[in-house]
XYZ file of C-alpha atoms in Angstrom:
478
model
C -34.353 3.141 0.468
C -34.437 3.677 4.233
C -33.398 0.058 4.844
C -30.639 0.345 2.237
C -29.357 3.550 3.838
C -29.318 1.928 7.284
C -27.436 -1.079 5.895
C -24.856 1.145 4.187
C -24.418 3.145 7.386
C -23.704 -0.058 9.333
C -21.067 -1.114 6.804
C -19.702 2.426 6.790
C -19.322 2.357 10.583
C -17.437 -0.935 10.386
C -14.970 -0.014 7.614
C -14.372 3.461 9.066
C -14.018 2.197 12.619
C -11.136 2.878 14.975
C -8.690 0.433 13.295
C -9.036 2.206 9.929
C -8.583 5.631 11.476
C -5.470 4.473 13.352
C -4.090 2.859 10.181
C -4.491 6.040 8.140
C -3.069 8.390 10.755
C -0.156 6.121 11.662
C 0.777 5.625 8.014
C 0.833 9.369 7.417
C 2.768 10.048 10.620
C 5.420 7.373 9.974
C 5.917 8.489 6.355
C 6.179 12.133 7.398
C 8.832 11.263 9.989
C 10.796 9.159 7.467
C 10.671 12.001 4.932
C 11.790 14.490 7.572
C 8.485 16.381 7.063
C 9.890 17.711 3.782
C 6.473 17.828 2.144
C 5.106 19.905 5.037
C 8.049 22.202 5.838
C 9.796 22.789 2.471
C 7.062 25.199 1.452
C 9.267 27.529 -0.603
C 10.930 24.680 -2.486
C 7.609 22.915 -3.043
C 5.984 26.069 -4.405
C 8.959 26.849 -6.656
C 8.815 23.389 -8.200
C 5.044 23.249 -8.628
C 2.821 26.318 -9.019
C 5.706 28.550 -10.091
C 6.289 26.219 -13.052
C 2.622 25.839 -14.016
C 3.061 27.414 -17.450
C 6.071 25.275 -18.379
C 5.760 22.094 -20.441
C 8.034 20.135 -18.136
C 11.104 17.995 -18.680
C 11.314 14.244 -19.172
C 8.957 11.622 -20.536
C 5.198 11.868 -20.211
C 1.955 12.837 -21.919
C 1.040 16.190 -20.345
C 2.802 18.758 -18.157
C 3.074 18.310 -14.410
C 0.619 21.177 -13.891
C -1.976 19.668 -16.238
C -1.641 16.309 -14.484
C -2.040 18.068 -11.128
C -5.171 19.868 -12.370
C -6.647 16.539 -13.451
C -5.918 15.291 -9.925
C -7.331 18.505 -8.439
C -10.520 17.929 -10.431
C -10.945 14.826 -8.264
C -9.934 16.538 -5.039
C -11.513 19.989 -5.331
C -15.107 19.033 -5.927
C -18.331 18.622 -4.049
C -16.364 16.895 -1.290
C -15.161 20.391 -0.357
C -18.695 21.748 -0.273
C -21.215 18.937 0.184
C -18.779 16.557 1.910
C -17.767 19.138 4.494
C -21.426 19.967 5.091
C -22.319 16.321 5.747
C -19.233 15.949 7.962
C -20.376 18.828 10.177
C -23.981 17.612 10.255
C -22.887 14.087 11.237
C -19.701 14.779 13.209
C -20.135 18.313 14.491
C -17.723 21.264 14.114
C -14.879 19.120 15.515
C -14.838 17.097 12.290
C -12.911 19.953 10.669
C -9.965 19.562 13.065
C -9.633 15.887 12.137
C -9.758 16.891 8.473
C -6.776 19.159 9.141
C -4.866 16.445 10.996
C -5.412 13.822 8.298
C -4.498 16.355 5.603
C -1.263 17.422 7.323
C 0.083 13.891 7.480
C -1.730 12.892 4.297
C 0.644 15.105 2.279
C 3.305 12.416 2.699
C 0.859 9.635 1.828
C -0.220 11.461 -1.332
C 3.421 11.923 -2.325
C 3.994 8.162 -2.070
C 1.034 7.518 -4.365
C 2.496 9.811 -6.999
C 5.928 8.185 -6.757
C 4.335 4.741 -7.151
C 2.321 5.899 -10.165
C 5.427 7.252 -11.884
C 7.462 4.168 -10.998
C 5.037 1.487 -12.224
C 3.411 3.258 -15.171
C 3.335 1.991 -18.740
C 3.491 3.766 -22.073
C 0.560 2.739 -24.275
C 1.995 3.579 -27.691
C -0.365 1.701 -30.018
C -3.875 2.578 -28.866
C -3.508 5.911 -27.048
C 0.082 7.197 -26.948
C -0.302 7.885 -23.223
C 1.564 7.021 -20.048
C -0.914 5.195 -17.831
C -1.095 3.670 -14.364
C -3.614 2.721 -11.710
C -3.888 0.221 -8.869
C -4.091 -2.709 -11.296
C -0.932 -1.679 -13.150
C 0.851 -1.528 -9.795
C -0.445 -4.981 -8.859
C 0.971 -6.432 -12.055
C 4.207 -4.486 -12.411
C 5.185 -4.326 -8.745
C 3.922 -7.699 -7.524
C 3.249 -9.824 -10.613
C -0.394 -10.430 -9.562
C -1.990 -10.409 -13.013
C -5.243 -12.208 -12.177
C -5.868 -10.141 -9.060
C -5.134 -7.003 -11.071
C -7.822 -7.883 -13.608
C -10.408 -8.500 -10.870
C -9.569 -5.157 -9.258
C -9.681 -3.312 -12.589
C -13.113 -4.726 -13.451
C -14.400 -3.795 -9.988
C -13.081 -0.238 -10.358
C -14.497 0.477 -13.788
C -17.867 -1.135 -12.957
C -18.457 0.566 -9.587
C -16.372 3.724 -10.028
C -19.081 5.624 -11.943
C -21.546 5.100 -9.112
C -19.509 7.275 -6.766
C -20.242 10.186 -9.103
C -23.916 10.038 -8.106
C -22.766 12.050 -5.083
C -21.712 14.835 -7.441
C -25.002 14.826 -9.368
C -27.072 14.833 -6.177
C -25.156 17.841 -4.867
C -25.731 19.745 -8.113
C -29.421 18.935 -8.441
C -30.194 19.743 -4.791
C -28.261 23.027 -4.882
C -29.702 24.280 -8.178
C -33.202 23.321 -7.080
C -32.645 25.144 -3.770
C -31.346 28.313 -5.469
C -33.047 28.484 -8.861
C -35.910 26.011 -8.609
C -34.512 24.037 -11.540
C -35.868 20.586 -12.273
C -33.407 17.924 -10.996
C -34.056 15.811 -14.102
C -33.193 18.637 -16.480
C -30.107 19.494 -14.431
C -28.910 15.878 -14.474
C -29.395 15.608 -18.243
C -27.502 18.836 -18.979
C -24.713 17.896 -16.566
C -24.389 14.471 -18.165
C -24.340 15.824 -21.717
C -21.661 18.468 -21.057
C -19.453 16.005 -19.157
C -19.773 13.487 -21.988
C -18.694 16.031 -24.606
C -15.600 16.865 -22.546
C -14.443 13.320 -21.824
C -14.955 12.412 -25.492
C -11.867 14.488 -26.264
C -9.585 12.243 -24.201
C -6.778 13.101 -21.788
C -5.494 16.211 -23.566
C -8.918 17.848 -23.687
C -9.653 16.826 -20.100
C -6.340 18.217 -18.811
C -6.725 21.408 -20.866
C -10.214 22.070 -19.490
C -9.196 21.210 -15.921
C -6.137 23.497 -16.032
C -8.483 26.449 -16.658
C -11.715 25.618 -14.854
C -10.330 24.308 -11.551
C -7.998 27.223 -10.642
C -10.493 29.937 -11.650
C -13.448 28.467 -9.765
C -11.296 27.652 -6.719
C -10.071 31.244 -6.445
C -13.585 32.681 -6.792
C -14.977 30.308 -4.171
C -12.157 31.042 -1.709
C -12.632 34.812 -2.138
C -16.380 34.499 -1.496
C -15.800 32.343 1.580
C -13.115 34.669 2.913
C -15.632 37.492 2.654
C -17.865 35.696 5.176
C -14.903 35.119 7.500
C -13.681 38.732 7.271
C -17.132 40.252 7.869
C -17.508 38.011 10.939
C -13.856 38.222 12.023
C -14.871 38.904 15.630
C -16.450 35.427 15.817
C -13.462 33.553 14.358
C -11.663 32.910 17.722
C -14.943 31.578 19.131
C -15.414 29.304 16.100
C -11.853 27.964 16.357
C -12.361 27.154 20.047
C -15.643 25.402 19.199
C -13.885 23.301 16.525
C -11.093 22.284 18.919
C -13.455 21.571 21.819
C -15.852 19.556 19.628
C -12.983 17.441 18.317
C -12.198 16.111 21.803
C -15.551 16.177 23.585
C -19.171 15.350 22.600
C -21.162 18.127 20.954
C -24.623 18.665 22.366
C -27.716 18.760 20.176
C -28.977 22.250 19.380
C -31.529 23.491 16.876
C -31.480 21.306 13.762
C -28.175 19.689 14.800
C -28.651 16.272 16.445
C -25.358 16.312 18.330
C -22.212 14.219 17.817
C -19.711 12.115 19.761
C -15.926 12.358 19.541
C -15.961 9.156 17.489
C -18.390 10.793 15.045
C -16.078 13.790 14.695
C -13.089 11.496 14.058
C -14.879 9.192 11.644
C -16.613 11.801 9.516
C -13.731 14.250 9.637
C -11.173 11.732 8.389
C -13.527 9.927 5.976
C -14.774 13.122 4.319
C -11.297 14.622 4.430
C -9.836 11.661 2.567
C -12.688 11.662 0.058
C -12.029 15.333 -0.514
C -8.206 15.389 -0.824
C -7.779 11.758 -1.977
C -4.688 11.238 0.215
C -4.394 7.474 0.544
C -7.083 6.485 -1.971
C -4.676 5.852 -4.845
C -6.150 8.425 -7.221
C -2.870 10.359 -7.088
C -0.953 7.509 -8.710
C -3.446 7.511 -11.596
C -3.605 11.226 -12.358
C 0.131 11.903 -12.016
C 1.437 8.883 -13.934
C 0.974 10.709 -17.244
C 3.016 13.762 -16.189
C 6.244 14.864 -17.847
C 8.865 15.083 -15.141
C 12.584 14.605 -14.758
C 12.190 12.613 -11.529
C 9.196 10.933 -9.807
C 9.916 12.727 -6.532
C 9.741 16.143 -8.192
C 6.260 15.281 -9.453
C 5.320 14.106 -5.959
C 5.726 17.685 -4.734
C 2.397 18.478 -6.407
C 0.729 16.273 -3.812
C 1.543 18.825 -1.125
C -0.229 21.564 -3.043
C -3.282 19.450 -3.795
C -3.861 18.453 -0.181
C -3.115 21.930 1.196
C -5.340 23.767 -1.276
C -8.110 21.211 -0.998
C -8.404 20.707 2.748
C -6.540 23.488 4.518
C -8.035 26.170 2.266
C -11.235 25.166 0.450
C -12.669 22.742 3.036
C -11.868 25.203 5.815
C -13.642 27.998 3.951
C -16.768 25.862 3.639
C -16.697 24.755 7.288
C -16.133 28.261 8.657
C -18.967 29.602 6.486
C -21.386 26.958 7.787
C -20.340 27.343 11.439
C -20.129 31.150 11.491
C -23.564 31.563 9.922
C -25.006 28.871 12.216
C -26.602 27.166 9.224
C -26.045 23.651 10.552
C -28.079 24.610 13.632
C -30.854 26.641 12.012
C -31.494 24.256 9.118
C -32.220 20.567 8.626
C -30.535 20.641 5.214
C -27.529 18.468 4.394
C -25.063 18.119 1.528
C -24.737 20.985 -0.967
C -28.026 22.551 0.085
C -26.583 23.339 3.550
C -23.595 25.206 2.133
C -25.921 27.055 -0.250
C -28.003 28.171 2.734
C -24.847 29.314 4.576
C -23.768 31.557 1.705
C -27.333 32.826 1.295
C -27.426 33.745 4.979
C -24.237 35.750 4.475
C -24.821 37.344 1.054
C -28.542 36.989 0.422
C -29.860 35.324 -2.717
C -26.694 36.239 -4.632
C -24.617 34.152 -2.215
C -26.920 31.169 -2.518
C -26.916 31.400 -6.301
C -23.127 31.688 -6.421
C -22.701 28.606 -4.238
C -25.055 26.584 -6.400
C -23.022 27.560 -9.466
C -19.750 26.743 -7.662
C -21.061 23.324 -6.662
C -22.139 22.710 -10.251
C -18.729 23.548 -11.693
C -16.837 21.612 -9.002
C -19.074 18.577 -9.528
C -18.685 18.879 -13.292
C -14.884 18.873 -13.078
C -14.905 16.021 -10.539
C -17.081 13.798 -12.735
C -14.703 14.439 -15.631
C -11.606 13.833 -13.507
C -13.094 10.653 -12.061
C -13.795 9.392 -15.567
C -10.088 9.541 -16.357
C -9.248 7.395 -13.329
C -11.930 4.809 -14.179
C -10.796 4.701 -17.801
C -7.339 3.520 -16.718
C -8.929 0.350 -15.339
C -10.518 -0.257 -18.730
C -7.126 0.358 -20.335
C -5.546 -2.241 -18.083
C -8.079 -4.987 -18.817
C -7.910 -4.618 -22.611
C -4.249 -3.625 -22.876
C -2.520 -1.529 -25.501
C -4.695 -2.894 -28.305
C -7.204 -1.765 -30.929
C -9.964 -3.316 -28.816
C -9.058 -0.943 -25.983
C -9.450 2.024 -28.321
C -12.770 0.709 -29.670
C -14.319 0.067 -26.245
C -13.485 3.429 -24.676
C -16.485 5.228 -26.311
C -18.771 2.427 -25.064
C -17.404 2.854 -21.545
C -17.975 6.612 -21.716
C -21.685 5.960 -22.161
C -21.781 3.466 -19.286
C -19.839 5.870 -17.057
C -22.362 8.685 -17.504
C -25.509 6.583 -16.968
C -25.486 6.414 -13.117
C -24.811 10.157 -12.910
C -27.839 10.936 -15.056
C -30.296 8.252 -13.939
C -29.736 8.063 -10.165
C -29.613 11.779 -9.413
C -32.398 11.627 -6.799
C -31.045 9.014 -4.380
C -30.776 10.287 -0.801
C -27.500 12.067 -0.079
C -26.873 10.023 3.090
C -27.019 6.728 1.176
C -24.744 8.046 -1.567
C -22.141 9.320 0.883
C -22.176 6.056 2.848
C -21.624 4.056 -0.357
C -18.828 6.423 -1.406
C -17.188 6.116 2.025
C -17.199 2.313 1.735
C -15.492 2.370 -1.681
C -13.003 4.966 -0.461
C -12.102 2.723 2.480
C -11.454 -0.212 0.149
C -9.166 1.926 -2.009
C -7.372 3.179 1.103
C -6.618 -0.373 2.286
C -5.202 -1.294 -1.134
C -3.132 1.894 -1.452
C -1.647 1.669 2.035
C -0.743 -1.953 1.336
C 1.092 -0.828 -1.827
C 2.967 1.867 0.097
C 3.990 -0.470 2.919
C 4.972 -3.301 0.570
C 7.014 -1.061 -1.764
C 8.351 1.319 0.882
C 11.975 0.443 0.075
C 11.561 1.488 -3.550
C 9.716 4.669 -2.527
C 12.442 5.596 -0.039
C 15.158 4.727 -2.592
C 13.699 7.174 -5.108
C 13.104 9.796 -2.416
C 16.720 9.602 -1.213
C 18.018 9.506 -4.789
C 16.276 12.787 -5.597
C 17.429 14.707 -2.528
C 20.902 13.213 -2.129
C 22.059 12.651 -5.744
C 19.835 14.027 -8.494
C 18.914 17.446 -7.086
C 22.450 18.320 -5.852
C 23.785 17.386 -9.307
C 21.263 19.689 -10.999
C 22.107 22.507 -8.607
C 25.814 22.111 -9.470
C 24.939 22.700 -13.114
C 25.339 19.076 -14.150
C 22.861 17.267 -16.417
C 22.161 13.877 -14.850
C 19.904 11.594 -16.934
C 16.191 11.875 -16.269
C 14.836 9.280 -13.853
C 11.881 7.935 -15.823
C 10.090 4.598 -15.979
C 8.092 2.607 -18.523
C 7.196 -0.859 -17.228
C 5.874 -1.911 -20.641
C 9.388 -1.510 -22.029
C 10.888 -3.178 -18.950
C 8.578 -6.175 -19.341
C 9.445 -6.415 -23.043
C 13.155 -6.458 -22.282
C 12.654 -9.144 -19.629
C 10.701 -11.298 -22.085
C 13.492 -11.009 -24.632
């Protein structure tokens, strides 16, 4: 295992080297400039068209409401990456890693919006087997570029290896519950697997219904608990902020249980863990939002702003401040979810540690379920809108849960390195899609702001801008 971990770390260092970091940041910066920073500065408009409409069913074609689709996406974003991922980022990259999380998130709002637009633009309506609107990277490959063979290879890769990234979630849960309650990791893994399986068995509508309740409630409770630590230690906040800024641009010396970190470490782990946490640039946004009912793809893309902001600027920051303020990363050799559990225990006593373990469990649970939905779309692509697709989904559910249950005790470092490598691959593919189809993305963006929205504000009823590539392909064939 030690040799495997070292090998994964070497690959991780290569794929998350300086070129990748520059690619991600430059893509986000250029998109933000082209969009006039609308996703970052139109806060009132964004909020009005997203969270203020969360209880509405939505207009246009789709399977679930925009809010339910966003909660399915948030299940991927707000997970153990916010708790365990931030902890490993600080352990490996120092406090400065948080600043690079903020930077990548700020510009990543525009990248995430592009993913959502692409998902809405190149989705298909599976009427026979599922009655769902679906899309993922493979659908985009076929419908946007006509690369059918490459799309199949990618889809098979995604649904075979996708479940293995969820081992990160299981490890975080087992380590945290063992740390707080002394629970057997095997029992925890079995219970986690069984409850996730029951939920995903109900399909998209059950998944979205559960996510729309569990994710917001747990997020609010976790933020309140974290804010309590910040407020009680408010006098140390300026000092912590200065430490974060200084550590982002200069090496951090070793102290206590912390081994020290270079500026490159802060950059690499901050951006890598930030992207894993908020999914900006990984392509998951195009999958989760493709099923949403919306009158225009760009309106649905506004949810991307909220996901990235809530995930990184709020939840990740809460975790990082809690760990830094309590000095847990210095006083302890723990990593992953156990480190955050120790931070909350230092602040609140055993109650804090127990609460964090429960929070990690629920976040991991929702992430495993949300990730299943994204992997299932690859299965859908390979077998098409057929009876065979419907028949094989239950078989895939079993396969999906096996790594989560069986490989719960692999070292956290190895799991995170493997997850980073897969995330980098998805980032390369997604950025390629965005660059290659930038004209279509910008056309839809301009259409919404210059034609569609002004018409709606004048009281007119312009036709919904909705896409179904299955119907388009049928028409072309005829």
